[in-house]
Coordinates of C-alpha atoms in Angstrom, one line a residue:
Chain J
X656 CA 0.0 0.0 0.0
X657 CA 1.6 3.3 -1.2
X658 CA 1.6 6.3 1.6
X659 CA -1.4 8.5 1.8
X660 CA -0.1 11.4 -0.4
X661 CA -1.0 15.6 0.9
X662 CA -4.6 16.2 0.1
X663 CA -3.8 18.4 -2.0
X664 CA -1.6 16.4 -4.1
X665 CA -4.1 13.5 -3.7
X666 CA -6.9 15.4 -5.3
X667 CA -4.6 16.5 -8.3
X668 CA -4.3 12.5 -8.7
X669 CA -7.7 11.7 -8.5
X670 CA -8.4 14.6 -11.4
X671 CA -5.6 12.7 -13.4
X672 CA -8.0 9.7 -13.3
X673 CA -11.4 11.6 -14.9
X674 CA -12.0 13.6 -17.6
X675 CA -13.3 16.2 -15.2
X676 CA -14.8 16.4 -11.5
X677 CA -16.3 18.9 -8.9
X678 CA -15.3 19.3 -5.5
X679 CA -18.6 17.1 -4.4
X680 CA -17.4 14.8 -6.4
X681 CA -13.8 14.7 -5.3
X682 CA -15.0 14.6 -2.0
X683 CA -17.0 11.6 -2.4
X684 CA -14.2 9.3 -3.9
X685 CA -11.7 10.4 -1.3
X686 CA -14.0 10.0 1.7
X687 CA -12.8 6.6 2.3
X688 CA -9.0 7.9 2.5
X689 CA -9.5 11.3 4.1
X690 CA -12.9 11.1 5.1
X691 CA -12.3 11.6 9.2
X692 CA -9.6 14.0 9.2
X693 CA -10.5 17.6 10.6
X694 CA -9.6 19.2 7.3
X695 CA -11.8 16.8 4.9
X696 CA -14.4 19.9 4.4
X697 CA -15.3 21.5 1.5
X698 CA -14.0 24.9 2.4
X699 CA -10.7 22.9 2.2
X700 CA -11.5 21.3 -0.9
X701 CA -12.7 24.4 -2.5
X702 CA -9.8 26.2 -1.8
X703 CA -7.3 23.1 -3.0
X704 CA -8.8 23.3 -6.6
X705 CA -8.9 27.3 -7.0
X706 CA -5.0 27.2 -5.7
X707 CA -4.4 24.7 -8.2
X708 CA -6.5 27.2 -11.0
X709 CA -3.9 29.5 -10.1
X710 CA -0.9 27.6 -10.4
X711 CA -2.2 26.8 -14.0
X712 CA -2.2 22.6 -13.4
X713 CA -5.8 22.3 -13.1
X714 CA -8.0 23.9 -15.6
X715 CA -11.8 25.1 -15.0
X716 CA -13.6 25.2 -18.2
X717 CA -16.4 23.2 -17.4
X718 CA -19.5 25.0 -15.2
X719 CA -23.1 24.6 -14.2
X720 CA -25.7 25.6 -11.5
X721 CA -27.3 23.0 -9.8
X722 CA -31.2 22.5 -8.8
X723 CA -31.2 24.6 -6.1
X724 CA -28.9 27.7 -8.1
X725 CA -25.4 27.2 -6.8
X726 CA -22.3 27.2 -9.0
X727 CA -20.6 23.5 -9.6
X728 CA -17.2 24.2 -11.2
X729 CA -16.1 20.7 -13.5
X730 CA -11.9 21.0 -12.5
X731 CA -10.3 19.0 -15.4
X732 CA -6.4 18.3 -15.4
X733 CA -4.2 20.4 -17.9
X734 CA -0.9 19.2 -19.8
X735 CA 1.2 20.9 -17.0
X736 CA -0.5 19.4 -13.9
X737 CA 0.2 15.9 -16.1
X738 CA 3.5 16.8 -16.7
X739 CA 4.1 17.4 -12.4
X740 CA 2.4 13.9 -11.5
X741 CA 4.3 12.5 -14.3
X742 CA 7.5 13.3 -12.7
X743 CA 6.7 13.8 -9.2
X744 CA 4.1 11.1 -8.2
X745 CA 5.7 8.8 -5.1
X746 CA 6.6 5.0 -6.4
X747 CA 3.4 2.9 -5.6
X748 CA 0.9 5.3 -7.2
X749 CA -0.2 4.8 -10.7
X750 CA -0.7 7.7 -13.3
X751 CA -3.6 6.5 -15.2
Chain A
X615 CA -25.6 46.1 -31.0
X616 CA -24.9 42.2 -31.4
X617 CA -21.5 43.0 -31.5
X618 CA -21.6 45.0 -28.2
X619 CA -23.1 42.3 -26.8
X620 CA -20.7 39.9 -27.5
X621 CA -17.7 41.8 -26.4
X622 CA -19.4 42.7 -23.4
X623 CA -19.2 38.3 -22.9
X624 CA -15.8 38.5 -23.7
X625 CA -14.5 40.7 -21.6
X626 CA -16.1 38.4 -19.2
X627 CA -13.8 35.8 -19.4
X628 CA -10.1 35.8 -18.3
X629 CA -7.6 37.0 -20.5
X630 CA -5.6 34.6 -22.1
X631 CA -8.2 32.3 -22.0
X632 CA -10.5 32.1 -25.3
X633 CA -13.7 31.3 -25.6
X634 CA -12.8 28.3 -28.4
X635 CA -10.9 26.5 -25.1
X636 CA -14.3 26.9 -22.9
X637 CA -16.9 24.0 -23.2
X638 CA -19.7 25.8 -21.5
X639 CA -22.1 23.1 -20.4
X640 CA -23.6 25.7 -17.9
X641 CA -25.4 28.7 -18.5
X642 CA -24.0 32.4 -18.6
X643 CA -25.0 33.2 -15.2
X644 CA -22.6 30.3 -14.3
X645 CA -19.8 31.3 -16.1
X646 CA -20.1 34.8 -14.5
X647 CA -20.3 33.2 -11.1
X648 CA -17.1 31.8 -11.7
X649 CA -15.8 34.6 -12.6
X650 CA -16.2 36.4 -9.7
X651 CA -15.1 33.5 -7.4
X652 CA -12.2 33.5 -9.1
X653 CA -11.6 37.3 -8.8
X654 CA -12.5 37.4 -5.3
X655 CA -9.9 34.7 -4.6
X656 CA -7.7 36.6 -6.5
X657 CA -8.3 39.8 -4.5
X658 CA -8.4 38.1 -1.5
X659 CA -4.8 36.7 -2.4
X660 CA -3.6 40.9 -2.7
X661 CA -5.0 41.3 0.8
X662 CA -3.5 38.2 2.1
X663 CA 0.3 39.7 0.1
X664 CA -0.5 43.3 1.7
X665 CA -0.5 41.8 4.8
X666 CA 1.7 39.6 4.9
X667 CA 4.3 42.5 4.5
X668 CA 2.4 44.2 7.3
X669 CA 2.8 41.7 9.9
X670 CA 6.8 41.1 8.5
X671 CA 7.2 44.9 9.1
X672 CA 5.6 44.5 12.2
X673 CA 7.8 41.2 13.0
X674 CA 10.9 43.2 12.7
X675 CA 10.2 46.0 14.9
X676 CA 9.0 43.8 17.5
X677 CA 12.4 41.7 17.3
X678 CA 14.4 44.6 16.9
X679 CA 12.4 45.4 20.7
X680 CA 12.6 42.2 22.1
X681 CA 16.1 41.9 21.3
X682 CA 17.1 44.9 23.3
X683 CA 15.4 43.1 25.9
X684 CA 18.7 40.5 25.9
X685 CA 22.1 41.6 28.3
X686 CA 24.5 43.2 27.0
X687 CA 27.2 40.4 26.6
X688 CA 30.1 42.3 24.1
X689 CA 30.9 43.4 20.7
X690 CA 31.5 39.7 19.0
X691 CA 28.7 38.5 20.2
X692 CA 26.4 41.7 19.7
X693 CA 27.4 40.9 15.7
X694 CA 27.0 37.5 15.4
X695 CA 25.7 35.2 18.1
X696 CA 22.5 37.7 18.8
X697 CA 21.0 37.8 15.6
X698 CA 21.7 34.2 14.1
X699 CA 20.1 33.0 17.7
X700 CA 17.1 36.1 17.3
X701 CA 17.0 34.0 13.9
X702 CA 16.5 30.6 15.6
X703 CA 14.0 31.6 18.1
X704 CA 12.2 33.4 15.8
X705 CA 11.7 30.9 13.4
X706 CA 11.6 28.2 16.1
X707 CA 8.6 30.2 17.5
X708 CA 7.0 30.1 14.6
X709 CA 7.2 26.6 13.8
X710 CA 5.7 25.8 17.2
X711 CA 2.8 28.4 16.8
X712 CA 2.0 27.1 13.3
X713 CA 1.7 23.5 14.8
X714 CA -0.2 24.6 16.9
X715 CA -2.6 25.7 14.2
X716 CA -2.1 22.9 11.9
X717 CA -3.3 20.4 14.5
X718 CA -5.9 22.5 15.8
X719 CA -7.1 22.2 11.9
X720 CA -6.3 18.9 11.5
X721 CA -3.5 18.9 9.5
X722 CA -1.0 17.3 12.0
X723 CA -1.0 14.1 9.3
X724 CA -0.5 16.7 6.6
X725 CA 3.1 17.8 7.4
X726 CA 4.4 14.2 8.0
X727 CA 2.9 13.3 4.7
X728 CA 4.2 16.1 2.7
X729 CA 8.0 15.7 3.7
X730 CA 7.6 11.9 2.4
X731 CA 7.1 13.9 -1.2
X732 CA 9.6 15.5 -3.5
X733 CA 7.4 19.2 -3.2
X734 CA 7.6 18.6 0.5
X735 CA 11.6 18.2 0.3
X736 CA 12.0 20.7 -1.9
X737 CA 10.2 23.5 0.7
X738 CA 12.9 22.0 3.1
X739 CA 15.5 23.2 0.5
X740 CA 13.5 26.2 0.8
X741 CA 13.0 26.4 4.1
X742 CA 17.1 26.5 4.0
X743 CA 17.6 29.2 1.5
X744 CA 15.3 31.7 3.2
X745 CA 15.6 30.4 6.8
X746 CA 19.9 30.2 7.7
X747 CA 20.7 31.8 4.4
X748 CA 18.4 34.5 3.9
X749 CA 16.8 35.7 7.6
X750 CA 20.4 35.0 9.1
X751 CA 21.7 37.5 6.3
X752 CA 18.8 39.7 7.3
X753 CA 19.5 39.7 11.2
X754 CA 23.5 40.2 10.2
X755 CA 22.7 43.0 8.1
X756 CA 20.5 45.1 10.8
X757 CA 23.2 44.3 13.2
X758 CA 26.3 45.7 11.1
X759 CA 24.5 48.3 8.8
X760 CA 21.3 49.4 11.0
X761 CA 18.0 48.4 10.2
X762 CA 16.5 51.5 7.7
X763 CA 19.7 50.3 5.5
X764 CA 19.1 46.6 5.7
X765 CA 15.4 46.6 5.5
X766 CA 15.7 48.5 2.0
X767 CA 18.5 46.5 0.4
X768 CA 16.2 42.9 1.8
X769 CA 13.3 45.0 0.1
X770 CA 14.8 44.0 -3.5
X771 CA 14.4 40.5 -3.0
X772 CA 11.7 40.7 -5.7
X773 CA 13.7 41.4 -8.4
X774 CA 15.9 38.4 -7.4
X775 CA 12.5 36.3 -7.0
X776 CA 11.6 37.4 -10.7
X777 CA 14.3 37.1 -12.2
X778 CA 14.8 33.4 -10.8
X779 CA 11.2 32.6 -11.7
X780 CA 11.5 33.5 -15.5
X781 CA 14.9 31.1 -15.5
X782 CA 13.5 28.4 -13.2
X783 CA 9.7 28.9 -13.8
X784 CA 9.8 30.4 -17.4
X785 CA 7.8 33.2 -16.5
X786 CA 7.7 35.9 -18.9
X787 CA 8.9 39.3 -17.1
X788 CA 7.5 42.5 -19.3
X789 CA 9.0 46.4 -19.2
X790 CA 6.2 47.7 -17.0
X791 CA 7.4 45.0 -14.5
X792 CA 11.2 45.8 -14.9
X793 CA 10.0 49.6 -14.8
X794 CA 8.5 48.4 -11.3
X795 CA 11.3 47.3 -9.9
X796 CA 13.7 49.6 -11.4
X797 CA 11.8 52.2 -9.2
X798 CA 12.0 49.8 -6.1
X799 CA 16.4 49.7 -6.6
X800 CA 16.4 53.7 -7.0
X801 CA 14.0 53.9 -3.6
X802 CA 16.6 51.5 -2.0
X803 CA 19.5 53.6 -3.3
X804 CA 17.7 56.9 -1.9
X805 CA 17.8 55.5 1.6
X806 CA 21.0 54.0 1.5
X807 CA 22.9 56.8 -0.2
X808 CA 24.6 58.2 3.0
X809 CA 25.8 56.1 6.1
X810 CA 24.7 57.4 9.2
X811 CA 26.7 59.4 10.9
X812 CA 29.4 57.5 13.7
X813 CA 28.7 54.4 12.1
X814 CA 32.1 52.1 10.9
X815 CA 31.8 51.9 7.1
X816 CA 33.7 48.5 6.8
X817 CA 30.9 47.3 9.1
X818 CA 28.2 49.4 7.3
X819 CA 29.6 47.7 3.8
X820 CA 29.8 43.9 5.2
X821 CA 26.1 44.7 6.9
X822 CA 24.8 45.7 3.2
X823 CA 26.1 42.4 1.6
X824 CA 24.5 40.0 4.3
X825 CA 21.6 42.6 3.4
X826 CA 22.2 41.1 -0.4
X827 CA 22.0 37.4 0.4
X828 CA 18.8 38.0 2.4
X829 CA 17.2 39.6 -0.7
X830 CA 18.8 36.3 -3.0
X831 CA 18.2 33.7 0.0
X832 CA 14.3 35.0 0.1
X833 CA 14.2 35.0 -4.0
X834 CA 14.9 31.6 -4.4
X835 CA 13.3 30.1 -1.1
X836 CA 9.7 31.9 -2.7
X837 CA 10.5 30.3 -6.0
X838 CA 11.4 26.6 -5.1
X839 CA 8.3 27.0 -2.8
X840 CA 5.5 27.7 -4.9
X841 CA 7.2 25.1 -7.2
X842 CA 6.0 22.9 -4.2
X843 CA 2.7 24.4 -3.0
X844 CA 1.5 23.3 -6.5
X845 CA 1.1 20.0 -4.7
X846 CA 1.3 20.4 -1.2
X847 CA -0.9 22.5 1.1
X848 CA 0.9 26.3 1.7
X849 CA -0.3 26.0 5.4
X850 CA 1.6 22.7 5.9
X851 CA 4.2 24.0 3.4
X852 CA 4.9 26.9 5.8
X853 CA 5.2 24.5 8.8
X854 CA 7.6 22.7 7.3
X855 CA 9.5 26.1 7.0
X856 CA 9.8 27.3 9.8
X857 CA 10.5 23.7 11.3
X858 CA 13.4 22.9 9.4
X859 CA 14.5 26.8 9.2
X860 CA 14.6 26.8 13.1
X861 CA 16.4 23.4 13.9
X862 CA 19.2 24.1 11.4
X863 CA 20.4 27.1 12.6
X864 CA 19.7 25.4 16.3
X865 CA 21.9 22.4 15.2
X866 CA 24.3 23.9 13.0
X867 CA 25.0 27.5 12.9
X868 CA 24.3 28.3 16.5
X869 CA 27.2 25.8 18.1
X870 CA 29.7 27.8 15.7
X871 CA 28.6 31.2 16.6
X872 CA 28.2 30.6 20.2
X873 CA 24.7 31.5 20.3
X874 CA 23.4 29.1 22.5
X875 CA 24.7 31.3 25.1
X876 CA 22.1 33.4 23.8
X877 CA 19.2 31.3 23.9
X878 CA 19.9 29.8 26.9
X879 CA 20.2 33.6 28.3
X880 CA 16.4 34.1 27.1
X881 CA 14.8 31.2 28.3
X882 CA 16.0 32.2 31.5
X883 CA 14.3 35.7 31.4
X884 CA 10.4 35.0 31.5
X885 CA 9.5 38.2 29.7
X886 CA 12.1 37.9 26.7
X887 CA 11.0 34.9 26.1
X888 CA 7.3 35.6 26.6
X889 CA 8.5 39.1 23.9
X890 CA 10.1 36.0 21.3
X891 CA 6.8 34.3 21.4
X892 CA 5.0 37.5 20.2
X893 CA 7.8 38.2 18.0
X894 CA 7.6 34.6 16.6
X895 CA 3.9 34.6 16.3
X896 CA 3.9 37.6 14.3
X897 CA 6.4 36.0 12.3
X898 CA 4.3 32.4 11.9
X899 CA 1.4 35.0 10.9
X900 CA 3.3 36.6 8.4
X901 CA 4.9 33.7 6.6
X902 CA 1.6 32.1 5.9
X903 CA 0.5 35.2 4.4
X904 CA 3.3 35.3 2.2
X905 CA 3.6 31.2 1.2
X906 CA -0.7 31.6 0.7
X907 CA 0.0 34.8 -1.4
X908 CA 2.7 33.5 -3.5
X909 CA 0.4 30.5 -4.3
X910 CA -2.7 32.3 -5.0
X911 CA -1.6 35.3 -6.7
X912 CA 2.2 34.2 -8.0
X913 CA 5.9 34.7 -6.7
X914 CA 6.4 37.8 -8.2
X915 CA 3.4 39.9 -7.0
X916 CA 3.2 38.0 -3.9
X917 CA 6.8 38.7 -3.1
X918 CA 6.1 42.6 -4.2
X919 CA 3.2 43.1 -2.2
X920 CA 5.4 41.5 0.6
X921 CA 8.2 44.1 0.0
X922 CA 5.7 46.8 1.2
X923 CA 7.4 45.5 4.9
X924 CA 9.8 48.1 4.2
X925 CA 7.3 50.5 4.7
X926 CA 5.2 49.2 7.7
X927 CA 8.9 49.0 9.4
X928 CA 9.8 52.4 8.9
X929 CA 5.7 53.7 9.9
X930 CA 6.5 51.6 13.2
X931 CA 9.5 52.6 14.1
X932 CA 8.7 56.0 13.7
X933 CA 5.1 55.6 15.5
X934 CA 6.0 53.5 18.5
X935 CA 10.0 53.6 18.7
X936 CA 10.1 57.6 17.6
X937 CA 12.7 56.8 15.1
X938 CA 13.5 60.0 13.3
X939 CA 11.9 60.1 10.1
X940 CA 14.1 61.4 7.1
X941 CA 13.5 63.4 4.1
X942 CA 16.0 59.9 2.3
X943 CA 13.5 57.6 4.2
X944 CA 10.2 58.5 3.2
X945 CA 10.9 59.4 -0.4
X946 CA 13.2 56.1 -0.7
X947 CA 10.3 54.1 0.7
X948 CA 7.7 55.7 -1.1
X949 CA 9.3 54.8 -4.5
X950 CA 9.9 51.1 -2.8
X951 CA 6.0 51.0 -2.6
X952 CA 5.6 52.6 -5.9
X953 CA 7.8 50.1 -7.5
X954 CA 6.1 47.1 -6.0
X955 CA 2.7 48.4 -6.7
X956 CA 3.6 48.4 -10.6
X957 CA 4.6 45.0 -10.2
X958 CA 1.6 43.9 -9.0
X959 CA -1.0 45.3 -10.7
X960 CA -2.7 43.1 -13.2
X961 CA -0.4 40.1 -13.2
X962 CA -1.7 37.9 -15.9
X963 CA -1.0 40.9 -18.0
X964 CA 2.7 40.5 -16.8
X965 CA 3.3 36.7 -16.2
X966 CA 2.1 34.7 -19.0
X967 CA 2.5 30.9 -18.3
X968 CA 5.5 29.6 -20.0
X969 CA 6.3 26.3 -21.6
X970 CA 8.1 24.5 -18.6
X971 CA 10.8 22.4 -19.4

């Protein structure tokens, strides 16, 4: 079993392995990792993916309100975020 | 009017970012809510630069306080031994505040985690650069060249930070910017013209280059940081160093220079040491300003909007120390300010992403 990676560079992982998720959804697939730590909110979360906007590695092109009017933002991984997991991803964890 | 309307949507999305390269599954008012989350964060990230060079100006007058607070113990060890141990505390402090914080978040796990990873080893590198190098540099040059002098030469660390970003990072660095900092050298240059009066000038000199590697220690450090924030939480990042910065300087630099004489002298005196915890919380305060604004916002303005320290330092010491204020000081630190607010404004328009190689 390959260490638990930062959060942070966890949820770049996970957007490696989809064609595009929100921060619901990245919540929900990590749960069973991070799901009782302290910081597994989605204040957190949010705040991961717009860091990662504005270091260029994740892109946001994707948007949509849901049923009740709020604003779910589709994060998608860009050439440069591939290019740091390529070369930076610990031994044990697969780039798919 | 179709026209109109359709500029009016694109001036709605970023620059640099054309309308062929968004799939827009949502509607417009999405798209617009975006927008503005994106430039709130933003904003939020020119606050969070603004005062991270506040609390850094107020870090340094509060050292510069609690370190008169020390006995006077001669010359050598005035030079040396006081400020590299200042240094240790400091960012000893700091580290111990900011664990404070990360567990009482949760992020205790977080720090362990990250120094298993290359990013996280690479803000220990940082953590080096900026910690013994660059904030020993710093202490050295208040100590031999006064602190006005040293604050303003540390103040150009920018230039260093942008300069190593466009060869390390690739980031493209346009006239206004170099205009910008330009500006910032000839405010440093007005402040540092003439040494003050009774001071030695070989010490002056030596003070000013320690001055230098602070501004080239803090360069790098914000560079090879942000390098690692792009996978590593800057909260966790900033633990890390202070951590590493503090037990260092305890391990190696302070058996050389004597100055656990020094330390060993504070923890003795209850209300130095309760003065180095302020000190060192302002400092913990200060650095996760500056590692969250770097990250947000980018090294370059981050580390500009940072440099407005020089500034809050000299509006301190002048409010609560009554340190003469100059005709040299305020112009010098006016064009300092000036400088690094030409930097800053509209990055994006300045720092185009780069192919990275």
């Amino acid at each position: 079993m390959a260490d638990t990676l930062p959060l942070r560079f966890r949820m770049l992982h996970y957007v490696s392995t989809v064609k595009k998720a929100s921060a619901d959804e990245i919540m929900k697939a990590l749960k069973p990792e991070y799901g009782t730590e302290k910081q597994f909110t989605k204040k957190v979360f949010v705040n991961h993916l717009l860091d990662m906007k504005a270091n260029h590695i994740l892109d946001d092109n994707d948007v949509t309100l849901d049923d009740e009017g709020e604003l779910v933002i589709y994060y998608s991984i860009n050439d440069e975020g591939k290019r740091l997991l390529k070369k930076y991803l610990p031994k044990g964890w697969n780039q798919t | 009017m179709e026209y109109l309307k359709s500029l009016k949507l694109l001036q709605i999305f970023h620059k640099g970012e054309s309308i062929a390269e968004m799939s827009i599954s949502g509607n417009q008012k999405a798209i617009m809510m975006k927008e503005k989350l994106n430039a709130d964060f933003t904003r939020k990230g020119v606050f969070t630069g603004l005062f991270s060079g506040f609390t850094w100006g107020l870090n340094s007058v509060l050292l510069g306080l609690a370190l008169s607070m020390i006995p006077v113990m001669g010359e050598n060890v005035a030079i040396f031994a006081i400020p590299l141990a200042a240094a240790c505390i400091n960012d000893s402090f700091a580290g111990l505040w900011l664990l404070l914080y990360n567990s009482g978040a949760g992020r205790l796990k977080e720090v362990l985690r990250s120094l298993k990873t290359f990013p996280g080893q690479m803000v220990c590198v940082a953590a080096l650069l900026g910690g013994p190098i660059a904030n020993g540099g710093y202490l050295l040059g208040i100590s031999l060249a006064g602190s006005a002098y040293a604050l303003t030469i540390t103040a150009l660390y920018p230039i260093v930070g942008a300069l190593l970003s466009r060869i390390f990072l690739k980031q493209q660095i346009v006239p206004r910017v170099w205009a910008g900092m330009m500006l910032s050298v000839v405010g440093a240059i007005v402040i540092s013209y003439v040494p003050p009066e009774g001071v030695n000038s070989e010490t002056f000199y030596l003070g000013l280059l320690f001055a230098s590697l602070a501004a080239l220690g803090w360069g790098a450090e914000a560079v090879l940081a942000v390098f690692g924030m792009s996978m590593i939480d800057p909260k966790v990042a900033i633990n890390i160093r202070q951590l590493t910065s503090g037990l260092f300087l305890a391990i190696f630099i302070l058996p050389i220079v004597g100055g656990w004489v020094i330390v060993s002298q504070v923890f003795t005196l209850p209300g130095t040491l309760g003065a180095f915890a302020i000190v060192g919380l302002a400092g913990a305060i200060s650095y996760l300003a500056w590692y969250k604004a770097n990250t947000t916002i980018g090294v370059a303005k981050g580390m500009a909007l940072n440099g407005t320290y020089v500034m809050w330092g000299v509006i301190f010491s002048v409010v609560f120390l009554k340190s003469p204020l100059t005709q040299n000081l305020v112009i010098g630190s006016l064009l300092v300010v000036i400088g690094a607010t030409l930097v800053a404004i509209n990055p994006k328009e300045f720092f185009k992403k780069g192919d990275v190689t």
